[in-house]
PDB file of C-alpha atoms and ligand atoms in Angstrom:
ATOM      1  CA  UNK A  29      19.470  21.546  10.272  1.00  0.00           C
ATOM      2  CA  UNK A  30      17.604  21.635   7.272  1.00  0.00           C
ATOM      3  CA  UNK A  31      13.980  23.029   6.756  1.00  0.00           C
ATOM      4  CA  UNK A  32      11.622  20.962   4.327  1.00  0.00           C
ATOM      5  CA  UNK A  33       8.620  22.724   3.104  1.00  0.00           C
ATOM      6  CA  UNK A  34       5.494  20.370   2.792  1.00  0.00           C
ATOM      7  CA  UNK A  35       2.279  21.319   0.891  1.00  0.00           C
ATOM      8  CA  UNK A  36      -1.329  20.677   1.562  1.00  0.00           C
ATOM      9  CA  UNK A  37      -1.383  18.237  -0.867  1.00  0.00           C
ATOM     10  CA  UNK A  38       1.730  16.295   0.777  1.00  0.00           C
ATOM     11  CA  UNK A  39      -1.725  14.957   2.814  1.00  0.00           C
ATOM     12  CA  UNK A  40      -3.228  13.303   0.178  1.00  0.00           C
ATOM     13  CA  UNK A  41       0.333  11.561  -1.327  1.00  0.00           C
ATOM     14  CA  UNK A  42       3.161   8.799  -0.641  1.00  0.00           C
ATOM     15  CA  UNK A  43       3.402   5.120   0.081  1.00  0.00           C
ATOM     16  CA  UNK A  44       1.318   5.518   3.329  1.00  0.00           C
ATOM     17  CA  UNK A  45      -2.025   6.342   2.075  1.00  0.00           C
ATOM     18  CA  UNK A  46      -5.054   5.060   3.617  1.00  0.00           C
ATOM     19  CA  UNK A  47      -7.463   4.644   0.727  1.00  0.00           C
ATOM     20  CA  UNK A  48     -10.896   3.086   1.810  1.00  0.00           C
ATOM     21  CA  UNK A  49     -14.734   4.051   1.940  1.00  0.00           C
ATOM     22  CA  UNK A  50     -13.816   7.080   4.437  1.00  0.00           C
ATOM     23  CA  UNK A  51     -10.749   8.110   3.214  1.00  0.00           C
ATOM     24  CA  UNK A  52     -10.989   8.693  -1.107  1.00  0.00           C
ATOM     25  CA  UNK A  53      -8.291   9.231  -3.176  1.00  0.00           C
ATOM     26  CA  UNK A  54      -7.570  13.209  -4.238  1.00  0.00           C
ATOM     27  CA  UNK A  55      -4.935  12.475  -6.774  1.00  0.00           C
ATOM     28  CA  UNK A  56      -4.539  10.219  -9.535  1.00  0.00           C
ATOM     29  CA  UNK A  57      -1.477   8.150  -9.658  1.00  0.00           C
ATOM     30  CA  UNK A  58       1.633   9.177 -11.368  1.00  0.00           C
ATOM     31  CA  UNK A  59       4.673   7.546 -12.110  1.00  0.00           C
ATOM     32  CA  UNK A  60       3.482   4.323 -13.703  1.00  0.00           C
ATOM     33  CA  UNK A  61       4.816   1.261 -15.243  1.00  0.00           C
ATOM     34  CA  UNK A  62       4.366  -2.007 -16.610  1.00  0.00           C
ATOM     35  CA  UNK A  63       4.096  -4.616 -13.615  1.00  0.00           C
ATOM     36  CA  UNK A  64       6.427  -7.305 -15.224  1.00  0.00           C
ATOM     37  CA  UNK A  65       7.771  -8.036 -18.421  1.00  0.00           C
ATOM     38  CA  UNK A  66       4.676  -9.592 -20.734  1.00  0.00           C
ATOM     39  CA  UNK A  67       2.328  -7.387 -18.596  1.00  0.00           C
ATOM     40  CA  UNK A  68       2.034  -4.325 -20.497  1.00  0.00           C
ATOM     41  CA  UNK A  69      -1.187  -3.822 -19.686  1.00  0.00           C
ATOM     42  CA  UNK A  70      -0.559  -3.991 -16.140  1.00  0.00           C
ATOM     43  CA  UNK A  71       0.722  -0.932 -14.613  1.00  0.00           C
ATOM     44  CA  UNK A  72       2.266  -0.121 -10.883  1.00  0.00           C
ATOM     45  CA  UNK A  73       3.497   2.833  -9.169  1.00  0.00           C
ATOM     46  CA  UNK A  74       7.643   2.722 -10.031  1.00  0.00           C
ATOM     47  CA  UNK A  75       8.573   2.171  -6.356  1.00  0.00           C
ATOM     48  CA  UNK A  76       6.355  -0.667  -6.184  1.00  0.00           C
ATOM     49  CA  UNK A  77       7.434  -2.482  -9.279  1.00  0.00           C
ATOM     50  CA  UNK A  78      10.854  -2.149  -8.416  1.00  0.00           C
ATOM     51  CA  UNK A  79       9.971  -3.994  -4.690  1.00  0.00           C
ATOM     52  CA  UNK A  80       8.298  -6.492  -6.500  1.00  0.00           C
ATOM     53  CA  UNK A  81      10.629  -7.125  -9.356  1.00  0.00           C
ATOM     54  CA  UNK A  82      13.281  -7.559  -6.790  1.00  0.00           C
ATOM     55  CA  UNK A  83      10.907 -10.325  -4.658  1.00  0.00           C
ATOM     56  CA  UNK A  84      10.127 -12.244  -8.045  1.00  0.00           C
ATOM     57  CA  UNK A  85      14.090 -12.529  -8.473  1.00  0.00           C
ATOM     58  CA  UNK A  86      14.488 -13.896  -5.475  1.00  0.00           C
ATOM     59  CA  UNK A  87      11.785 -16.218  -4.905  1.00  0.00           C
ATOM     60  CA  UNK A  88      13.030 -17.707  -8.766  1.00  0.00           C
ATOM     61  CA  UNK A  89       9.863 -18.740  -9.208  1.00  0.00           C
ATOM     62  CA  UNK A  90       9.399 -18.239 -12.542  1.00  0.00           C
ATOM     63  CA  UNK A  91       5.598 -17.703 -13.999  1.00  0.00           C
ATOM     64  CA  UNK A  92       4.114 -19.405 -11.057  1.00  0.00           C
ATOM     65  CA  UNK A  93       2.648 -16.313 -10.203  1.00  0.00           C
ATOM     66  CA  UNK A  94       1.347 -13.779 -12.765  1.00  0.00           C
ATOM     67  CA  UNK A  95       0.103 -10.158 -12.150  1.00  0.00           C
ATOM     68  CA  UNK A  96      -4.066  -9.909 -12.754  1.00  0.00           C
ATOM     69  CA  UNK A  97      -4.968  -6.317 -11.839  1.00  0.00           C
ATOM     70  CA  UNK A  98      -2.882  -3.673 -10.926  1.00  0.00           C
ATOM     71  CA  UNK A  99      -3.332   0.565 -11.227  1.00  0.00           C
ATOM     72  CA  UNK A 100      -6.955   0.831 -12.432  1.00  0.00           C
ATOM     73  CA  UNK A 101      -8.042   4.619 -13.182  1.00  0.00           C
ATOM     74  CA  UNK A 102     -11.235   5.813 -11.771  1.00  0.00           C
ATOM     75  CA  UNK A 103     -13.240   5.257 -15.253  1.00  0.00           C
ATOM     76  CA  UNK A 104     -11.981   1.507 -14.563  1.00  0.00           C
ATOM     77  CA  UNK A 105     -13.142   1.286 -11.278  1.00  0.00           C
ATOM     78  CA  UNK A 106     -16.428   2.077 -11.978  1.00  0.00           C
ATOM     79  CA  UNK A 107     -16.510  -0.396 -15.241  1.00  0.00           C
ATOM     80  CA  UNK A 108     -15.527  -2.948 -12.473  1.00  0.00           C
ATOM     81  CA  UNK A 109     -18.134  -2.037  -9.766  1.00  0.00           C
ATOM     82  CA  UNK A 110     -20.882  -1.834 -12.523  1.00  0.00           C
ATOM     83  CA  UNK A 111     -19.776  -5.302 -14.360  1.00  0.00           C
ATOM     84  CA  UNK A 112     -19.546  -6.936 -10.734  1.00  0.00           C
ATOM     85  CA  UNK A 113     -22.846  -5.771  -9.632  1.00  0.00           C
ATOM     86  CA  UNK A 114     -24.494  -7.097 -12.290  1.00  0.00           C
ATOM     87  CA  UNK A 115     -22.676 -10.356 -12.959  1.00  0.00           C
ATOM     88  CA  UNK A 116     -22.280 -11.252  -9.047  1.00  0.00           C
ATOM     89  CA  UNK A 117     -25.004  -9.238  -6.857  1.00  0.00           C
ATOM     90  CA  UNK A 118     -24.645  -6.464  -4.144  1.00  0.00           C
ATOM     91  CA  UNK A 119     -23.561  -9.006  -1.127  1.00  0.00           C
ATOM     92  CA  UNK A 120     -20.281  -9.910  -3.530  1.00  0.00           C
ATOM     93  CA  UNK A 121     -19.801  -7.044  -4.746  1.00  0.00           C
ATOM     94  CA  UNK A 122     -19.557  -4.588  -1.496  1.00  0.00           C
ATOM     95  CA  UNK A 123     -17.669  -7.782  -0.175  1.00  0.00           C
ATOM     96  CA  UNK A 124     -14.895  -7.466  -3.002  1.00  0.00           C
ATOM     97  CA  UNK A 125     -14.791  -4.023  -4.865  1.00  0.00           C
ATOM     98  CA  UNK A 126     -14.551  -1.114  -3.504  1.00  0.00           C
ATOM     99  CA  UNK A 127     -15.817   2.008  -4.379  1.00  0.00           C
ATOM    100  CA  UNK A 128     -14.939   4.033  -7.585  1.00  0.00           C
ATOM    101  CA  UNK A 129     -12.388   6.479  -6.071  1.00  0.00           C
ATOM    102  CA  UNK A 130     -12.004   4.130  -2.710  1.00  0.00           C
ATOM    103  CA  UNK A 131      -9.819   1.721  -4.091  1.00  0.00           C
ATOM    104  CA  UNK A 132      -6.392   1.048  -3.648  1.00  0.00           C
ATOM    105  CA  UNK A 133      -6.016   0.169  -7.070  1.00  0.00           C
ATOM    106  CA  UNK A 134      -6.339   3.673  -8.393  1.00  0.00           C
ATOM    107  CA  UNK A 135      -3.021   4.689  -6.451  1.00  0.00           C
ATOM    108  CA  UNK A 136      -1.100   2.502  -8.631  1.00  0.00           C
ATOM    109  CA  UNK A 137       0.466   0.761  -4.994  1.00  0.00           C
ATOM    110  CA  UNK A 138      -1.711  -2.670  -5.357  1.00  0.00           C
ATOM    111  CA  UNK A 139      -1.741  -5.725  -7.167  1.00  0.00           C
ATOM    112  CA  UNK A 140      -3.864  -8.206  -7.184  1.00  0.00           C
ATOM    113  CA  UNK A 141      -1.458 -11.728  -7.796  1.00  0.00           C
ATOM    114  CA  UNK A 142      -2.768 -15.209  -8.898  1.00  0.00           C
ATOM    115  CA  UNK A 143      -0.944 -18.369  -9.418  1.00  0.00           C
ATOM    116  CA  UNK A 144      -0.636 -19.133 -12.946  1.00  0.00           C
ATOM    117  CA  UNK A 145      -3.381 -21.723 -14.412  1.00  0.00           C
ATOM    118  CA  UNK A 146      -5.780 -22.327 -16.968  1.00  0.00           C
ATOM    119  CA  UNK A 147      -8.750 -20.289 -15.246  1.00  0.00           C
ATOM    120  CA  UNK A 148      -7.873 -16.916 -13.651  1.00  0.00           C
ATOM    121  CA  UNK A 149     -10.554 -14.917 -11.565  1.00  0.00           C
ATOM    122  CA  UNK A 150     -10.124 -11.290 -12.439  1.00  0.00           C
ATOM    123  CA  UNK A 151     -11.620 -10.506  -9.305  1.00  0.00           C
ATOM    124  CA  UNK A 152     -10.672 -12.990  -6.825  1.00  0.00           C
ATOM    125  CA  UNK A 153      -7.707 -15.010  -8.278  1.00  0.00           C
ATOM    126  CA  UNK A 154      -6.685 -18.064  -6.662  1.00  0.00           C
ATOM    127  CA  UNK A 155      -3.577 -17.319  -4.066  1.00  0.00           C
ATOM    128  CA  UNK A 156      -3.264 -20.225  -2.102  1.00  0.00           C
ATOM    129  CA  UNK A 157      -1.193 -20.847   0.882  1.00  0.00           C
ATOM    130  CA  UNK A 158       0.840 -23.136  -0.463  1.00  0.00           C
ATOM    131  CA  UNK A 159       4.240 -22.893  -2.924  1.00  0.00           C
ATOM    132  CA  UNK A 160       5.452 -20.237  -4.358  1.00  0.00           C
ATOM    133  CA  UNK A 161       2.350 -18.001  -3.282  1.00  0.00           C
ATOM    134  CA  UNK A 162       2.867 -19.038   0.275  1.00  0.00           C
ATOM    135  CA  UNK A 163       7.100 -17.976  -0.171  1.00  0.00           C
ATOM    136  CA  UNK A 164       5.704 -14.833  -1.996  1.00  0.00           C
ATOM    137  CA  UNK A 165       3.420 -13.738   0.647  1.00  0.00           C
ATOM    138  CA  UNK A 166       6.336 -14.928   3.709  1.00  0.00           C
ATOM    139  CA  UNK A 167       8.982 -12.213   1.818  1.00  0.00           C
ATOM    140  CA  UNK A 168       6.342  -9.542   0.925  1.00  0.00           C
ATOM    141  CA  UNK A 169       6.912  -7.530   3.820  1.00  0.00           C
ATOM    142  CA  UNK A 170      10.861  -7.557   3.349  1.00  0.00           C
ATOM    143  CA  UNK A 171      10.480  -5.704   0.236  1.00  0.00           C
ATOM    144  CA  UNK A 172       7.846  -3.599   1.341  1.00  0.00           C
ATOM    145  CA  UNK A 173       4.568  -5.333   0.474  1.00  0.00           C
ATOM    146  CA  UNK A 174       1.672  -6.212   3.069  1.00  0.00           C
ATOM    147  CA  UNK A 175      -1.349  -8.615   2.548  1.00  0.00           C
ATOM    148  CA  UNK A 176      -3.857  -5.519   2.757  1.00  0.00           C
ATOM    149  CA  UNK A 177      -7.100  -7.657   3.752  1.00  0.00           C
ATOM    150  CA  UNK A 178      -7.309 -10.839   6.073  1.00  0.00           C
ATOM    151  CA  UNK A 179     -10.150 -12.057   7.630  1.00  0.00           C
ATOM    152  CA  UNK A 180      -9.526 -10.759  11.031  1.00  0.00           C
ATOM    153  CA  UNK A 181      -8.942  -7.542  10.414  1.00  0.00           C
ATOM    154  CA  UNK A 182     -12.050  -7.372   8.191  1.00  0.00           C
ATOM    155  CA  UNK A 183     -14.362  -4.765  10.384  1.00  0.00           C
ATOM    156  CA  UNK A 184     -11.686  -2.509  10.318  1.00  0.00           C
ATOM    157  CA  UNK A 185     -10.735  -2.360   6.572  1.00  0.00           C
ATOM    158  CA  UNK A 186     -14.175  -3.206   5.700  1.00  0.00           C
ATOM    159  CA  UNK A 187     -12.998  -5.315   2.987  1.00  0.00           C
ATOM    160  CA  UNK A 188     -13.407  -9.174   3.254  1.00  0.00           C
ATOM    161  CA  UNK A 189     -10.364 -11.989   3.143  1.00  0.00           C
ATOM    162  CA  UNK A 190      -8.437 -10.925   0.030  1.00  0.00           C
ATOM    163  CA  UNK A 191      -5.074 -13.389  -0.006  1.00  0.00           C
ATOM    164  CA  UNK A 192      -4.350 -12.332  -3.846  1.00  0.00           C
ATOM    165  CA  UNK A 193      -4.592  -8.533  -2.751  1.00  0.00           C
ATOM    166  CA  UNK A 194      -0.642  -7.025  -1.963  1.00  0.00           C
ATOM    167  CA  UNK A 195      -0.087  -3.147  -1.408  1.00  0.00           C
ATOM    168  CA  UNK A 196       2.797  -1.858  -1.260  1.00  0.00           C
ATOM    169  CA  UNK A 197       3.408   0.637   1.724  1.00  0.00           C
ATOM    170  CA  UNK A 198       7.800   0.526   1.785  1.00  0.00           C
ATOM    171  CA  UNK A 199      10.301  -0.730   4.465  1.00  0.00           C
ATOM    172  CA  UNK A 200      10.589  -0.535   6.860  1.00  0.00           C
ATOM    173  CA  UNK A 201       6.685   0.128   7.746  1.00  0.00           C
ATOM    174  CA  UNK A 202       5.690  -3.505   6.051  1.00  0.00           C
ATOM    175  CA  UNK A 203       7.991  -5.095   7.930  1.00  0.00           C
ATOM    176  CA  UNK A 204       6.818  -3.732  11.358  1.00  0.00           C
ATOM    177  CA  UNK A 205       3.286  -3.746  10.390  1.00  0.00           C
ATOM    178  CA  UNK A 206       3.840  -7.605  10.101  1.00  0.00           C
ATOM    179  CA  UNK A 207       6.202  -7.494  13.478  1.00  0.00           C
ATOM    180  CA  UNK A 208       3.273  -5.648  15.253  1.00  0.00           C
ATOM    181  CA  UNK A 209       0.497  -7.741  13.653  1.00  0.00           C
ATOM    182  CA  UNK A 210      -1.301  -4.707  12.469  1.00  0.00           C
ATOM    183  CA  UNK A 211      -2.842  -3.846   9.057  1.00  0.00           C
ATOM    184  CA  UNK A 212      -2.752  -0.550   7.473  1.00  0.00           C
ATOM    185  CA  UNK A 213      -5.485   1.518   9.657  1.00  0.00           C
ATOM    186  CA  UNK A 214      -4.396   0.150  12.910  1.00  0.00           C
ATOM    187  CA  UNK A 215      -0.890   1.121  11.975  1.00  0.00           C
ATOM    188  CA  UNK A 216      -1.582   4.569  11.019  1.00  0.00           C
ATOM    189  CA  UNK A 217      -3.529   4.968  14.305  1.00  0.00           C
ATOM    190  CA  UNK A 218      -0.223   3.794  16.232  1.00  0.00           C
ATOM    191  CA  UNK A 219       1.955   6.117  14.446  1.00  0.00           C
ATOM    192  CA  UNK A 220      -0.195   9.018  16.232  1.00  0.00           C
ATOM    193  CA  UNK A 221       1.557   8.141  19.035  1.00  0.00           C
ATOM    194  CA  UNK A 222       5.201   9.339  17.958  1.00  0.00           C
ATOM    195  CA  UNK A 223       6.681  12.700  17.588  1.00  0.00           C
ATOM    196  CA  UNK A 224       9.669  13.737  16.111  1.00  0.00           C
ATOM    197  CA  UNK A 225      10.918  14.079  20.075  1.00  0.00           C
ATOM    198  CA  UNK A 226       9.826  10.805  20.563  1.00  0.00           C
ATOM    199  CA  UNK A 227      10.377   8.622  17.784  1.00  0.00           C
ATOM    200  CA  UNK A 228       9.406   5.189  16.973  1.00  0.00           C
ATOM    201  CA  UNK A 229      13.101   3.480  16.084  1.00  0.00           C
ATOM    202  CA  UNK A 230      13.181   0.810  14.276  1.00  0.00           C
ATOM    203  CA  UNK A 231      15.080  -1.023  11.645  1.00  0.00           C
ATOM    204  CA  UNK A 232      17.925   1.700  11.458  1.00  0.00           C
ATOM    205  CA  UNK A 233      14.976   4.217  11.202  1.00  0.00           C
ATOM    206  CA  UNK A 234      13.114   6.669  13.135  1.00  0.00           C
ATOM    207  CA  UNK A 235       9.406   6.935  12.300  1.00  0.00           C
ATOM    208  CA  UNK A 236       7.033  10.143  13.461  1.00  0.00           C
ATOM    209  CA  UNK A 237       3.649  11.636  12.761  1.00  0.00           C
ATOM    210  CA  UNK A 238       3.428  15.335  12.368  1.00  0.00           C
ATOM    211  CA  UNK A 239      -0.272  16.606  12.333  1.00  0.00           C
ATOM    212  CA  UNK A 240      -1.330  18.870   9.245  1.00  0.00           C
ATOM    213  CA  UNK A 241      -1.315  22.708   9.761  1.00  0.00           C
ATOM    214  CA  UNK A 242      -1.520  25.257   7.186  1.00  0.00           C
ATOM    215  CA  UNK A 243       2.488  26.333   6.016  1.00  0.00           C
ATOM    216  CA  UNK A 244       3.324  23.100   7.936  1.00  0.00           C
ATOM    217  CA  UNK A 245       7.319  22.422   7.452  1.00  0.00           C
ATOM    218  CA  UNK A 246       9.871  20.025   9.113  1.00  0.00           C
ATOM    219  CA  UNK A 247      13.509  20.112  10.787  1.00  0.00           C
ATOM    220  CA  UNK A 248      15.861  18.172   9.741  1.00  0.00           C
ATOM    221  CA  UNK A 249      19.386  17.354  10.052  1.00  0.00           C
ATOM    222  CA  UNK A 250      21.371  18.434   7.232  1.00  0.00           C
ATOM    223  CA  UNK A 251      21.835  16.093   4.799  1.00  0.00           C
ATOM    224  CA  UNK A 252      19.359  13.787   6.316  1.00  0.00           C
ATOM    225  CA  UNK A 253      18.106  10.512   4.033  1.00  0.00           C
ATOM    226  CA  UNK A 254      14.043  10.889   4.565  1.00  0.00           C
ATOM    227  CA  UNK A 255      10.401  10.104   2.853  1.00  0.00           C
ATOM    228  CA  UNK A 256       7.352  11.793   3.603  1.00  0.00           C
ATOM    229  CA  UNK A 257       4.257  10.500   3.089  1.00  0.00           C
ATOM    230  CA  UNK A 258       0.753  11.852   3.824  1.00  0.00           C
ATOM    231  CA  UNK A 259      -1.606   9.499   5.739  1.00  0.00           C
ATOM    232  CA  UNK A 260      -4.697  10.996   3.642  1.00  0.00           C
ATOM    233  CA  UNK A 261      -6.537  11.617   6.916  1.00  0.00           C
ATOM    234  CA  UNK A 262      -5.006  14.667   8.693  1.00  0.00           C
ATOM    235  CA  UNK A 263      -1.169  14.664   8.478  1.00  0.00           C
ATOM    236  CA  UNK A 264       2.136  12.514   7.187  1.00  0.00           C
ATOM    237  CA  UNK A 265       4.448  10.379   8.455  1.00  0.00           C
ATOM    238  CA  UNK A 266       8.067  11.004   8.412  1.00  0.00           C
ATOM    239  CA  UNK A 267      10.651   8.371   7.672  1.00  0.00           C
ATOM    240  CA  UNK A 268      14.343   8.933   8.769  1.00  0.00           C
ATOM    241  CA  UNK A 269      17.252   6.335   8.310  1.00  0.00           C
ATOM    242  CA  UNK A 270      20.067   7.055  10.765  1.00  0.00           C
ATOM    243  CA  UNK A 271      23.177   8.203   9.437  1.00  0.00           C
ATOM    244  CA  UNK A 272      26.003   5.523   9.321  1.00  0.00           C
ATOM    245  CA  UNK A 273      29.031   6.862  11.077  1.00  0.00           C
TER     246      UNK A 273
HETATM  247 ZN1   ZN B  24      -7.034  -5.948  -5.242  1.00  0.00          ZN
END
């Protein structure tokens, strides 16, 4: 066995991060790049941009769907909230933009897609379920993207129908969170519910929460292929793909 140190601030980091009203963001992003080729300007966590390079490629489809918005930093944000405020009221605004320091946009994990056309909406693109969005958002969760906000799960996220809104969490979580039907707070919630004794196995994986304590610190086998990722509430979630034999 191996022991893995984690940090306090392993908490607030990783793919897993539930950023919302309750739950801000501590740290800004890091490792940032642009979103696509021709999209300087838009910038994505690394992991992410490699997931979604890789589900461009295969869907072929080529600029039927362009990147709008991606990593904004916090001074963005609040340029957006203020703009939106005043050029579309309160009731659209608490509808569609979160918070300075509450969005998911400032972790460099989300994008905001919109299929290509003459008249883009920076904040509510068209996405429709149709074409090459409709392929896109069928193979999201394969290469470890959800749809963050639907309608139904709206009282929970607190954030109203977003189609154009992706965020990447990794695989295999995406692809159970769309097995299970669950979005990102509901899933988190569920994960409470597995140890490292008692696993959640799935896709060649074993999943498991481990609450926060100060000098907190895992075992694992030697060796082992893992990710960590803190659930910015009060622990992380541990990620471990069984060895092949
Ligand atoms: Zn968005």
């Amino acid at each position: 066995m191996m022991t893995v140190m984690l940090q306090k601030a392993d908490l607030f980091q990783g793919d897993l991060i539930l950023v919302s009203a309750a739950h801000p963001l501590l740290y800004p992003a890091t490792e940032l790049t642009p979103a696509a080729e021709q999209f300087s300007e838009v910038l994505l966590h690394v992991r992410a941009q490699h997931a979604l390079s890789g589900l461009l490629g295969v869907l072929n489809c080529g600029s039927a769907i362009v990147p709008v918005s991606a990593y904004r930093s916090h001074a963005e944000q609040i340029q957006l909230y203020r703009d939106c405020l005043l050029e579309r009221g309160p009731l659209y605004t608490g509808q569609f933009v979160a918070l300075p320091g509450c969005s998911e946009h400032q972790t460099g994990l989300a994008i905001d897609l919109g299929e290509n056309g003459p008249k883009l909406d920076y904040i509510a693109p068209s996405f429709p379920d149709i074409g090459p969005c409709r392929n896109f958002r069928q193979l999201a969760p394969q290469f470890g993207f959800i749809r963050r906000y639907e309608a139904s799960k709206e009282a929970l996220t607190g954030i109203a129908d977003e189609p154009w809104h992706f965020r990447y969490v990794g695989c295999p979580h995406s692809e159970i969170m769309e097995q299970e039907g669950m979005c990102l707070e509901e899933y988190l919630q569920w994960l409470r519910n597995f140890s490292q004794d008692r696993p959640l196995c799935r896709n060649g994986t074993q999943i498991f929460f481990v609450p926060y304590r100060p000098g907190w610190s895992l075992q694992l086998p030697e060796d082992a292929e893992y990710t960590v990722s803190g659930n910015n509430i009060d622990g992380c979630i541990v990620t471990l793909w069984e060895a092949v034999p």
